[in-house]
Coordinates of C-alpha atoms in Angstrom, one line a residue:
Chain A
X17 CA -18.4 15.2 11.7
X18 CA -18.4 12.2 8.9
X19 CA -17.0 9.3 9.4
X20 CA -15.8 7.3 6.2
X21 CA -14.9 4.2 7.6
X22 CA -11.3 4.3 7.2
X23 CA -9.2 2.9 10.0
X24 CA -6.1 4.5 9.3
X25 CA -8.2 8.0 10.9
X26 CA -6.5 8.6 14.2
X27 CA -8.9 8.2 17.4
X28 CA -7.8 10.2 20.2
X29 CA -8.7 9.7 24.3
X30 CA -8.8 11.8 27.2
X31 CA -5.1 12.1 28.5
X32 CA -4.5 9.6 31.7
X33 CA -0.9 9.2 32.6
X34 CA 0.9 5.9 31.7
X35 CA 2.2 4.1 34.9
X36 CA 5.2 2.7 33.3
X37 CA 6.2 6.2 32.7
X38 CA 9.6 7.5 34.4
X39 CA 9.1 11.2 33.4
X40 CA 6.3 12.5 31.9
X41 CA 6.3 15.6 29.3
X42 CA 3.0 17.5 28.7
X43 CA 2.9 20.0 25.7
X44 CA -0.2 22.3 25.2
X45 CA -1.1 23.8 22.1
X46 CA -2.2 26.7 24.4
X47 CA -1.8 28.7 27.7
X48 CA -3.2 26.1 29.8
X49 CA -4.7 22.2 29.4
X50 CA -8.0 22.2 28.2
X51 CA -10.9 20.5 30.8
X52 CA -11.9 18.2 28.1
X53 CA -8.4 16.9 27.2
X54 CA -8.0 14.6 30.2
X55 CA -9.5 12.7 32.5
X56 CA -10.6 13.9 35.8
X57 CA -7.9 12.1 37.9
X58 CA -5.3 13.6 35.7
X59 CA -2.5 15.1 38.0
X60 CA -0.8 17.7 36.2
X61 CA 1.6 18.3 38.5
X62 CA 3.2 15.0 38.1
X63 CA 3.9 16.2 34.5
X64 CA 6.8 18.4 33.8
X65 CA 4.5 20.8 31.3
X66 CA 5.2 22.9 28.1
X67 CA 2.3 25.5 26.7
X68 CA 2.9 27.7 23.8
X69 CA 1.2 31.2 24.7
X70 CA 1.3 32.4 21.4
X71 CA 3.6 36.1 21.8
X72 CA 6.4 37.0 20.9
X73 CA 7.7 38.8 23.8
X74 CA 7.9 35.9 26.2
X75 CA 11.7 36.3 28.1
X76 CA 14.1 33.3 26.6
X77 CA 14.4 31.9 30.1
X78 CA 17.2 29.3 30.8
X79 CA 16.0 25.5 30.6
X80 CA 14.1 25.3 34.3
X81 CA 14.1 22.2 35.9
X82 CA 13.3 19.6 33.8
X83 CA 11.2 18.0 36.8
X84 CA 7.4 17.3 37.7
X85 CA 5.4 20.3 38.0
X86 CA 7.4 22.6 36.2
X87 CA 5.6 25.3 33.7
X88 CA 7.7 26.2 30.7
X89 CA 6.1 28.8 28.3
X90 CA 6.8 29.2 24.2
X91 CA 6.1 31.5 22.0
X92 CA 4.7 29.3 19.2
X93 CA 4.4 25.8 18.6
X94 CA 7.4 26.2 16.1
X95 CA 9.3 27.2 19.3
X96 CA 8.0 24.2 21.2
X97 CA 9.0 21.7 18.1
X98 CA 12.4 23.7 18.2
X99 CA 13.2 22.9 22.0
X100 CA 11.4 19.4 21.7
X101 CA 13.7 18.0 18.9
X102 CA 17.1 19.3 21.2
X103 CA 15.4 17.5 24.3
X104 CA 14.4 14.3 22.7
X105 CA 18.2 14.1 21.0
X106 CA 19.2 14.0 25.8
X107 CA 16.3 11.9 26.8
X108 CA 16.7 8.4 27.8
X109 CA 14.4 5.3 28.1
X110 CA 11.4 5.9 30.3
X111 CA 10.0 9.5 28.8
X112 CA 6.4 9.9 28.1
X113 CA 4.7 12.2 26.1
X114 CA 1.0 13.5 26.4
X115 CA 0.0 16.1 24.1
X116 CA -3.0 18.0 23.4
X117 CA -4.0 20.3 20.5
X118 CA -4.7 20.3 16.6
X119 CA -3.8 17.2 14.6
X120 CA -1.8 19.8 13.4
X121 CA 0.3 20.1 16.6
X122 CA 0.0 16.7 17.3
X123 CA 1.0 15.0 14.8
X124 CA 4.3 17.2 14.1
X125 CA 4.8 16.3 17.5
X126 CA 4.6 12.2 16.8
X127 CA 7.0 13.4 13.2
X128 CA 9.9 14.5 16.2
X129 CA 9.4 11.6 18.3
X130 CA 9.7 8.9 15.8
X131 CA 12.8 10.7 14.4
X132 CA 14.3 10.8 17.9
X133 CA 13.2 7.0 18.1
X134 CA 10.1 6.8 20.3
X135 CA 7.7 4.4 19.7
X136 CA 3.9 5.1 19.7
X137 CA 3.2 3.2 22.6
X138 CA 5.3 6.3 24.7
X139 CA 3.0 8.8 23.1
X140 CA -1.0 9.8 23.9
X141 CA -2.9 12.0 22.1
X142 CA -5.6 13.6 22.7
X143 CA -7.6 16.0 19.8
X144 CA -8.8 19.7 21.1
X145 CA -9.3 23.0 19.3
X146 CA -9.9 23.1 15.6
X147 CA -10.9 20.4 13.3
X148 CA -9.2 21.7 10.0
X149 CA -7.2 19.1 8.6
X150 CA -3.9 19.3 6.7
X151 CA -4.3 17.8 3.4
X152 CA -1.9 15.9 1.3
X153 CA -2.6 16.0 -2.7
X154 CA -1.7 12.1 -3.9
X155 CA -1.3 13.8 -7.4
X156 CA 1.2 16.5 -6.7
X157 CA 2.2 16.0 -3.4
X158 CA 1.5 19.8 -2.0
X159 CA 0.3 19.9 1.5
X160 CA -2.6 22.4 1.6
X161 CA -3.0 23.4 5.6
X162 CA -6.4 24.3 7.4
X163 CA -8.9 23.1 5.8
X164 CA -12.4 22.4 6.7
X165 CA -14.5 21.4 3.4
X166 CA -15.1 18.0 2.0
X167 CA -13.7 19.2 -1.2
X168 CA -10.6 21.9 -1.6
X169 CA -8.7 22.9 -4.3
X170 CA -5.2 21.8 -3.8
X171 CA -2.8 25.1 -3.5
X172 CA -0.2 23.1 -5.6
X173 CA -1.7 22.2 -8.9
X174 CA -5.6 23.4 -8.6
X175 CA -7.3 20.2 -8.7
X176 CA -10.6 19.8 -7.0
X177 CA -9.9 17.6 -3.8
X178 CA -11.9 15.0 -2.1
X179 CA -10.9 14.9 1.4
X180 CA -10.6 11.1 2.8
X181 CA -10.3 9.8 5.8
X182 CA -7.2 7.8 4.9
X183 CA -4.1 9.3 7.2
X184 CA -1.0 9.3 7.1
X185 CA 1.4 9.4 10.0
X186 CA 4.3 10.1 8.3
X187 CA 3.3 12.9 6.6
X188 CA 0.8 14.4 9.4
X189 CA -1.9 14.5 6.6
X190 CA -4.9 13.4 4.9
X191 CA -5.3 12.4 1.8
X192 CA -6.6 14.0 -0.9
X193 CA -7.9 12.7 -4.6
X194 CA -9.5 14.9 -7.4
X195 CA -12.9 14.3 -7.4
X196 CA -13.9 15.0 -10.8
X197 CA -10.6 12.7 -12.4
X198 CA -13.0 10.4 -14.1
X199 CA -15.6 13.2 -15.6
X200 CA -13.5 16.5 -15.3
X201 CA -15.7 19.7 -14.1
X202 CA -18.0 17.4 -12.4
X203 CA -17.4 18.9 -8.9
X204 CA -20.1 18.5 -6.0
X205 CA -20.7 21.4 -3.6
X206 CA -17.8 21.6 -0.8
X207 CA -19.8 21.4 2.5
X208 CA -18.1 23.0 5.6
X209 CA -17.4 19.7 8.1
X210 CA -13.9 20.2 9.4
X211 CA -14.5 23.9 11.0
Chain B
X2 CA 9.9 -24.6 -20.6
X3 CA 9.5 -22.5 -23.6
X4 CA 8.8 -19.1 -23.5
X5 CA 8.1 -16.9 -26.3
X6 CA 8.6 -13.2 -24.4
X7 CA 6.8 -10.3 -26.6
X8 CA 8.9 -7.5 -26.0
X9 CA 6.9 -4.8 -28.4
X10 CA 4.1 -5.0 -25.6
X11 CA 2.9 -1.7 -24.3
X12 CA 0.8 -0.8 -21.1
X13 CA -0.2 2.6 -21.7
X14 CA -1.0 4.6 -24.7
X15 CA -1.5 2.5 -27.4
X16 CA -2.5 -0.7 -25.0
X17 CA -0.7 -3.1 -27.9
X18 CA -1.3 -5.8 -25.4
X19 CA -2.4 -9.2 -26.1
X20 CA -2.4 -13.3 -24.5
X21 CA -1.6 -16.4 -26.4
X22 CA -3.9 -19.0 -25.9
X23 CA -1.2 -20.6 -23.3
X24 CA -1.3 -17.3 -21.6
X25 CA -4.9 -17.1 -20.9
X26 CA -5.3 -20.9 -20.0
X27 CA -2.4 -20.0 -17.5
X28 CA -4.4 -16.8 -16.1
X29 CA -4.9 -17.3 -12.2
X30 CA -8.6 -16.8 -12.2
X31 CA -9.6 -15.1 -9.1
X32 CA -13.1 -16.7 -8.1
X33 CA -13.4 -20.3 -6.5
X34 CA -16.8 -19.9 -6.5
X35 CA -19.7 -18.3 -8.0
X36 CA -20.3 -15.7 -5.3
X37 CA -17.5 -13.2 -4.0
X38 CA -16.8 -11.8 -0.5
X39 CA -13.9 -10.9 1.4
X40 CA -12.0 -14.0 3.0
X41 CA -9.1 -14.9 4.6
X42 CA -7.7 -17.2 1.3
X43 CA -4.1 -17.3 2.4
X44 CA -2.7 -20.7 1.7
X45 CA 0.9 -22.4 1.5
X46 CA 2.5 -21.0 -1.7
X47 CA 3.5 -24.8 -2.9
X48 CA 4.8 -25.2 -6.2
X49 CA 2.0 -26.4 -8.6
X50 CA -1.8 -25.6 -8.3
X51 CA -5.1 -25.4 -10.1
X52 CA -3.4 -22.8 -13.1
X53 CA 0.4 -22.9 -14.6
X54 CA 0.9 -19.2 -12.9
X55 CA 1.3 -21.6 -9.8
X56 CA 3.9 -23.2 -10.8
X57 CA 7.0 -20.9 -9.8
X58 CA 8.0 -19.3 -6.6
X59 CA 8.4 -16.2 -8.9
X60 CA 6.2 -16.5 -12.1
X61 CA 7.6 -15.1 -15.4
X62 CA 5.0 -15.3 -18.1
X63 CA 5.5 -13.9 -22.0
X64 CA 4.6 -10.2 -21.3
X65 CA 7.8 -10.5 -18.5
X66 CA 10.5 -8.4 -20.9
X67 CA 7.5 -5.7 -21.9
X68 CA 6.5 -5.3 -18.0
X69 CA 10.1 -5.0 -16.9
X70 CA 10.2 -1.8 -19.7
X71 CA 7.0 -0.4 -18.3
X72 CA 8.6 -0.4 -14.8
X73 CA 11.6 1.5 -15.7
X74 CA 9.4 4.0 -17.5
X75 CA 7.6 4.7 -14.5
X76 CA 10.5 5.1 -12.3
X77 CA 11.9 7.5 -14.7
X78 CA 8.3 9.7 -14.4
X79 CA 8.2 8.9 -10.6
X80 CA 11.6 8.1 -8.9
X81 CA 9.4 7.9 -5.3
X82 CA 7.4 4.4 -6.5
X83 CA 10.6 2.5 -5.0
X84 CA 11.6 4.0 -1.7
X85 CA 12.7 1.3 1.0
X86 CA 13.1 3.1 4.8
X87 CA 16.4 2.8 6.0
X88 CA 16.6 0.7 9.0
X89 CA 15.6 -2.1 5.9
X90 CA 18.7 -2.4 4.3
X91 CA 19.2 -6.0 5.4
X92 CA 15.3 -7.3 3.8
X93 CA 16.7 -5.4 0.9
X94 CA 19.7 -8.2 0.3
X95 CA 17.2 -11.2 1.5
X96 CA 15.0 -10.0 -1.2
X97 CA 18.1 -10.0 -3.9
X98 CA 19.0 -12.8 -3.0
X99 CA 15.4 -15.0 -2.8
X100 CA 14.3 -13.5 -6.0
X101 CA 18.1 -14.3 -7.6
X102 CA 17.9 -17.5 -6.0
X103 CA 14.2 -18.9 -7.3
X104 CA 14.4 -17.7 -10.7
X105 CA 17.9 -18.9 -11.6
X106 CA 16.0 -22.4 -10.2
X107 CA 12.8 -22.2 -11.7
X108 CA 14.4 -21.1 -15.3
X109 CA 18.0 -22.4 -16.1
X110 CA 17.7 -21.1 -19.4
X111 CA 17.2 -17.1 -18.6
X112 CA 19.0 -16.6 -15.4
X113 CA 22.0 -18.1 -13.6
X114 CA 23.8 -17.0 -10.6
X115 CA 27.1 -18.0 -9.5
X116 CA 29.0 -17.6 -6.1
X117 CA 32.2 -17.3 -5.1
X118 CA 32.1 -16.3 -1.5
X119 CA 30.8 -12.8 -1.6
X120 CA 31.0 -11.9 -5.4
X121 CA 28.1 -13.1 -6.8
X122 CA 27.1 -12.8 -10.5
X123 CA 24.3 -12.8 -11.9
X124 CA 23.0 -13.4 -15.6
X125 CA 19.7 -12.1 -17.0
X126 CA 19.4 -12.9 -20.9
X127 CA 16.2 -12.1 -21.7
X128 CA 17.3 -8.4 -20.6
X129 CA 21.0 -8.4 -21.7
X130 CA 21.9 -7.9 -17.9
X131 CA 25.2 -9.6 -16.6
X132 CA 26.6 -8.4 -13.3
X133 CA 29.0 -9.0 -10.8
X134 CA 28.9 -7.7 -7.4
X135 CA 29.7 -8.1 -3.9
X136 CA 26.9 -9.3 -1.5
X137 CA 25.9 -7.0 1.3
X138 CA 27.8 -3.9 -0.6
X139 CA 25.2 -1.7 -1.9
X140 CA 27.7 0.8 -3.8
X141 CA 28.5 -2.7 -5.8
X142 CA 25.3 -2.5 -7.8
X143 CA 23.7 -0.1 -10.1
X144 CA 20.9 0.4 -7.7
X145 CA 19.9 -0.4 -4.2
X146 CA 19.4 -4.2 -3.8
X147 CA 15.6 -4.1 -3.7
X148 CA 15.5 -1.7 -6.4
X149 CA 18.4 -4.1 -8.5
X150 CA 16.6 -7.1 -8.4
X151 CA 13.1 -5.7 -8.8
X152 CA 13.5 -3.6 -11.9
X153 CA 13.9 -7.1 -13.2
X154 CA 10.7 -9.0 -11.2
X155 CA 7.4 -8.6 -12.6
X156 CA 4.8 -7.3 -10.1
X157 CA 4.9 -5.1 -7.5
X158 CA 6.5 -5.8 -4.0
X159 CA 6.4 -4.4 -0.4
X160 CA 8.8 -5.0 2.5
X161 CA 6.8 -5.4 5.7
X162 CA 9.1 -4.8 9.1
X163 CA 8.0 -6.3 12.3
X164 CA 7.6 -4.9 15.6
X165 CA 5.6 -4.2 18.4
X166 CA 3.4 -7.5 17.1
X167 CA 2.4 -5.1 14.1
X168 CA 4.0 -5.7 10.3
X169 CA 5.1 -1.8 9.2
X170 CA 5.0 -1.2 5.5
X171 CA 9.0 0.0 5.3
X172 CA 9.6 -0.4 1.6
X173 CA 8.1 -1.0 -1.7
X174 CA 8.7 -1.1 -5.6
X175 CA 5.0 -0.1 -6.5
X176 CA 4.6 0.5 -10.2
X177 CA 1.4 -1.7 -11.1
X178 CA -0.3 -1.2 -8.7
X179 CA -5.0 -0.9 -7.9
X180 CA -4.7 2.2 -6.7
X181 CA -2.6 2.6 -3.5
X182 CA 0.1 5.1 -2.9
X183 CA 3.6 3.9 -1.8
X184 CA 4.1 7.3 -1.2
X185 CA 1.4 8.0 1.4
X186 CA 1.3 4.6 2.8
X187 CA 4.8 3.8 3.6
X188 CA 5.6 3.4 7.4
X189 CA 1.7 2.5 7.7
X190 CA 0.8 -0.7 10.5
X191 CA -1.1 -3.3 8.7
X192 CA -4.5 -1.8 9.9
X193 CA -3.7 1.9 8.7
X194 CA -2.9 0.4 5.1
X195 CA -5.6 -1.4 4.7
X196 CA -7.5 1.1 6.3
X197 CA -9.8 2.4 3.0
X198 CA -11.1 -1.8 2.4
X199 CA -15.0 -1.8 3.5
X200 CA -16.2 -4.7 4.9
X201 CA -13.6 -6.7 5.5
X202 CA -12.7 -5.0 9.0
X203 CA -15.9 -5.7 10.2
X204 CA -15.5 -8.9 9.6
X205 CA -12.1 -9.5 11.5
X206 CA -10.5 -10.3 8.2
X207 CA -7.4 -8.2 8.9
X208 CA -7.5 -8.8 12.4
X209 CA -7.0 -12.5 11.9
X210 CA -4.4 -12.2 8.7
X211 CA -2.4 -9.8 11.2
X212 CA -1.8 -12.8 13.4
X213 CA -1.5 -15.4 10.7
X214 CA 1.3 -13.7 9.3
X215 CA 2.8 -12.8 12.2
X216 CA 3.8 -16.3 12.8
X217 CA 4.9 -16.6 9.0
X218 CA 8.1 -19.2 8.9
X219 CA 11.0 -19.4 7.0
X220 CA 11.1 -21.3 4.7
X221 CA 6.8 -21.9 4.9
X222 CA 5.6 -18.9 2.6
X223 CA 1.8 -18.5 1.7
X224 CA 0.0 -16.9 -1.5
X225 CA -3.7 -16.0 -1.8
X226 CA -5.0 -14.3 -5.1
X227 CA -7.4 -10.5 -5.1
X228 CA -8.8 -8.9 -7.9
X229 CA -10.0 -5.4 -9.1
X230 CA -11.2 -4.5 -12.7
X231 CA -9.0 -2.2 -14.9
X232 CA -10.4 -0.3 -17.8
X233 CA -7.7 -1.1 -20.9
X234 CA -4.7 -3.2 -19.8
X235 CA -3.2 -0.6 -18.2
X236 CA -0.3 -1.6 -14.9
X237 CA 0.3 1.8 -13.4
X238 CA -3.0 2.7 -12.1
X239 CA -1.6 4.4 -9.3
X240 CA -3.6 7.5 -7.1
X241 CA -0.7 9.7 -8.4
X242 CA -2.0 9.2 -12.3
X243 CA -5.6 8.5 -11.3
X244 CA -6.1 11.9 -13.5
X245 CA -4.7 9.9 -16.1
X246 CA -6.3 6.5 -16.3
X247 CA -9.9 7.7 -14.4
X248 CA -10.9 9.1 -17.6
X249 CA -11.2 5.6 -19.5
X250 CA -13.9 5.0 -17.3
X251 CA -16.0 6.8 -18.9
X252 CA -14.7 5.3 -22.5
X253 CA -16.8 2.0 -21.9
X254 CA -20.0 1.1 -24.3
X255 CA -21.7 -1.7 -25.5
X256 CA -19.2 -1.9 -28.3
X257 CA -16.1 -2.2 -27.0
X258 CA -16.3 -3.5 -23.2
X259 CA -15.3 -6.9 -24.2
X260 CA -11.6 -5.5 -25.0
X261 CA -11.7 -2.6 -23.0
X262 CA -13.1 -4.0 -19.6
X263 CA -10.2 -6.1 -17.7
X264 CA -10.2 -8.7 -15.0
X265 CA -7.1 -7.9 -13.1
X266 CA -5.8 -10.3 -10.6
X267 CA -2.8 -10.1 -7.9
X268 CA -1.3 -13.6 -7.0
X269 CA -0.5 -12.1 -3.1
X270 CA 2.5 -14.5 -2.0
X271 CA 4.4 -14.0 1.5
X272 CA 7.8 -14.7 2.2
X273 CA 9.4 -14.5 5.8
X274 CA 13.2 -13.3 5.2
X275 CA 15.9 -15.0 6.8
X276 CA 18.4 -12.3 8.3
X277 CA 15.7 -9.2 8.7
X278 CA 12.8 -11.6 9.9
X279 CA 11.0 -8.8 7.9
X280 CA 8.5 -10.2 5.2
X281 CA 8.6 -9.4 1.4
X282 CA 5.2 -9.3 0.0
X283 CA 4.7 -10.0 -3.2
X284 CA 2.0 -8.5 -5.7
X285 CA 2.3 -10.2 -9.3
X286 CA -0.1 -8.5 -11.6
X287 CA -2.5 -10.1 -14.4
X288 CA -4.6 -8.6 -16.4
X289 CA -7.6 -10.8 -18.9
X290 CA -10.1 -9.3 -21.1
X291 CA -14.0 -10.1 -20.8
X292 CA -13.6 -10.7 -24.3
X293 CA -10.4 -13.3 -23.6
X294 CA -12.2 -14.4 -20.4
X295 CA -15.5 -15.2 -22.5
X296 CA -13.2 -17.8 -24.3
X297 CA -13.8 -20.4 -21.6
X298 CA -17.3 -21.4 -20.5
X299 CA -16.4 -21.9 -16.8
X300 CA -15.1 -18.3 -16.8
X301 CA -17.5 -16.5 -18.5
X302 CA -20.1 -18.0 -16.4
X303 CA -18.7 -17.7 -13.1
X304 CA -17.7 -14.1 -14.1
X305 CA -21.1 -13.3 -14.8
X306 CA -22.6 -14.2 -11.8
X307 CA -19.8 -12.9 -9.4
X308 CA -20.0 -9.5 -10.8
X309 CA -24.4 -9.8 -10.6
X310 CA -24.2 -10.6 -7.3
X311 CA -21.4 -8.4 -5.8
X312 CA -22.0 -6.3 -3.1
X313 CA -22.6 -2.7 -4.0
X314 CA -20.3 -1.4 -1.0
X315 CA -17.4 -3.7 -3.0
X316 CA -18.7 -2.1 -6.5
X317 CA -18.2 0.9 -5.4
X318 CA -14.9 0.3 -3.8
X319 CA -13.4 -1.6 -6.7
X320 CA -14.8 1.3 -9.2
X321 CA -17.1 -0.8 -10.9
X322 CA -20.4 1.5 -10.5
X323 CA -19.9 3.3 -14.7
X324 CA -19.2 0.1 -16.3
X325 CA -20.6 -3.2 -14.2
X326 CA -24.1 -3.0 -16.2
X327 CA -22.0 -2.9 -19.7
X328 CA -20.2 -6.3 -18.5
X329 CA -23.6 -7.7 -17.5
X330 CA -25.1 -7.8 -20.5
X331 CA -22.5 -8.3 -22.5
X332 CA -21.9 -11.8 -20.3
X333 CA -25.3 -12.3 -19.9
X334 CA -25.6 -14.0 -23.0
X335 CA -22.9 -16.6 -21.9
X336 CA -24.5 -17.6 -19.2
X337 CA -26.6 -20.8 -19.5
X338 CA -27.6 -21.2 -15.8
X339 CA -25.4 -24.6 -16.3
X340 CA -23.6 -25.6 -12.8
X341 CA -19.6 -24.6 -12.8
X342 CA -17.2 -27.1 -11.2
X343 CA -16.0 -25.6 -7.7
X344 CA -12.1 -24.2 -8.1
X345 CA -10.8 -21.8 -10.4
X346 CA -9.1 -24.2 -12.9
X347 CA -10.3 -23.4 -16.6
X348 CA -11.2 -27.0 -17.2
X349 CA -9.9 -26.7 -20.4
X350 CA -6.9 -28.6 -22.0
X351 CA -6.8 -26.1 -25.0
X352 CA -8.2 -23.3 -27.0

């Protein structure tokens, strides 16, 4: 992977739990936590955890008990956001939430929490799974999902994209300028570095 | 004071764009010295300093009725360059009423403002504006406050929100901007915005402006002047129309880069706001040609070497890399090798 020397690129950590925590909310962009998404000493069990498993056929169970070392499975991550955004709207002071996946997942996670007024001190992140990057076009403001070249043409207006480092949290995305605005049809090769 | 404002002037298209001799002598040259690199420069914003632009808390200079036009044009194109996040609707009224405030001070003869109690009016001749309104009721004005009183401000400006011992960018009118998006960046920490500047992390720069402005008083505000180069004297070079204005890169030759290449210079002040404790950031635009700039020795000189020197990672980042060996050699010339007094003052009476 590149690294362009832009600070506003997120930098992710192994999960540890926050001791200030009162409850603490897990959510897994998959069936189960990943080895290399948290430290060794993590204790999953003191986590109340959420995993999205990806079928449709998963039995609309009532809300379990919203209590350490409970498993509750969703069918996509849609579903997860879905639940997340009615839970957020009940919690109180004291919640924290770890979360690993995509920035993808991630980051749509930190769009929920901020609207339900968590700060980002209450979330950690850490980054497992694919490196394709949602990218935001500064020029037409289309958001072109999954990519994993240093140059892609934006699906909104066409033009040829240089993917930067520069991220923003609000919108959950890179940006992305048209490379060849100064000497159009100059493109470079796109080289695959986000796969 | 006297000022003659050029309304005609035009930023785009035509570029019909020019300084008076006052204008230029006024021009708040960016370089103290005759080498550049990244600093903290942030000093008290005191009336009066080494150029006239100095001598306002707000400057208005003769282009100030043409800019405010070019403003509204790009707000028509791009609604989005003035958003302000909501929980800033109180930095939205300080702003009115500090920009209100200073100009109807600094210049009795082109704005007033008049209180009684809450209903404020405000009178601004040189654009035909005259409105009352009730302070701290938004549906009393045309536009939201910050939007109001800054579609009649030259230069950009940003409402920084602090929190968690962090300034959040939470609002901006952003229409002359060096390339930055209000758009992407807003709701950015002061790191993430800043993020794209080489060097200058490394260095602790924005590290150690963080917590100088953090403590920022009432009262106690602070400027300190950057600098880009623009190709034509064009405001809006924005990311969103880089497809736009990248193209005149490539327009430069040995011809015409004394009139097309442009020394463009922010005059950065910082203002802590009294009932938000937010801070309005102020980013008043000025744009010089080589050709203009080659009218005073000290200038031209210093010009010459600061660009020779520069380092490339800040070429690169400023866009200079098409153009820089044009300016060179057309400055070259100018330069005698004589020693330039240190400060950014023109030494020059007149023209």
């Amino acid at each position: 992977m590149t690294d362009q020397g832009i600070k506003s690129r997120p930098k992710y950590q192994r999960l540890a739990l926050d001791p200030s925590g009162r409850h603490h909310l897990l959510l897994i962009d998959g069936p189960a936590l990943s080895s290399e998404a948290a430290d060794a000493g993590f204790d999953i069990a003191a986590c109340e955890t959420w995993i999205v498993i990806r079928r449709s056929a998963v039995p609309p169970e009532p809300i379990l008990a919203e209590a350490p070392g409970a498993i509750r499975p969703f069918r996509s991550t849609a579903h997860l956001f879905s639940a997340l955004q009615d839970r957020l709207a009940r919690e109180t002071m004291g919640l924290r939430i770890y979360a690993a996946g995509t920035e993808d997942f991630l980051w749509d996670i930190h769009g929920i929490a901020d609207q339900a007024g968590m700060s980002r001190q209450e979330l950690r992140f850490c980054h497992v799974g694919s490196k394709a990057r949602r990218i935001f076009c500064v020029h037409c403001r289309t958001i072109t999902a999954g990519v994993k070249t240093s140059i892609v043409a934006c699906s909104g207006c066409g033009a040829s994209l240089f993917v930067r480092d520069h991220f923003s949290r609000r919108l959950a995305a890179f940006m992305g300028v048209q490379v060849d605005a100064e000497a159009p049809g100059e493109v470079p090769d796109a080289e695959e570095i986000y796969a | 004071m006297t000022l003659q404002f050029k309304p005609n002037e035009t930023f785009r298209s035509d570029f019909a764009y020019g300084k008076s001799d006052a204008d230029l002598l006024r021009f708040p040259f960016p370089f103290p010295e005759d080498a550049y690199m990244y600093s903290v420069n942030i000093e008290p914003h005191v009336r009066g300093g080494p150029t006239a632009a100095f001598a306002h808390v707000f400057d208005i200079d003769e282009h100030y009725v043409a800019e405010c036009r070019e403003r509204a044009l790009v707000l028509a194109e791009d609604p989005k360059r003035c958003q302000v996040l909501p929980h800033m609707e109180m930095a939205e009224w300080d702003t009115l009423e500090l920009i209100m405030e200073s100009l109807a001070a600094d210049y009795p003869d082109h704005f007033s403002l008049t209180k009684a109690g809450d209903l404020w009016t405000w009178v601004n001749r040189p654009l035909g504006i005259q409105q009352s309104f009730t302070f701290g009721e938004a549906h009393t004005l045309p536009y939201g406050p910050f939007e109001y009183i800054t579609r009649q401000a030259q230069g950009d400006f940003t409402l920084q929100d602090q929190r968690d011992d962090n300034l959040y960018v939470d609002g901006g009118m952003v229409t002359t901007q060096a390339d930055w998006s209000l758009e992407f960046n807003i709701g950015m920490t002061f790191h993430e915005w800043h993020g794209p500047v080489p060097l200058a992390h490394e260095k602790g720069v924005f590290d150690r402006a963080l917590k100088y402005l953090l403590r920022l008083q009432y009262g106690r505000p602070v400027r300190r002047l950057n600098w880009t180069i623009t190709i034509n004297p064009r405001l809006d070079t924005s990311p969103e129309n880089y497809p736009v204005w990248g193209p005149d890169r490539t327009t430069v030759t040995s011809e015409n880069v004394g009139e097309k290449v442009h020394l463009r210079v922010e005059l950065q002040t910082l203002f802590r706001l009294p009932r938000s404790n937010a801070i309005l950031f102020g980013i008043r635009c000025y744009l010089a040609s080589v050709a203009d700039l080659a009218r005073v020795p000290k200038w031209r000189r210093r010009l010459h070497r600061v660009l020779r020197d520069l380092h490339p990672e800040i070429q690169a980042y400023k866009g200079l890399p098409r153009y820089r060996q044009m300016v060179l050699d057309h400055l070259a010339p100018f330069d005698d090798g004589a020693p330039t007094s240190p400060g950014i003052q023109s030494d020059l009476d007149a023209l």
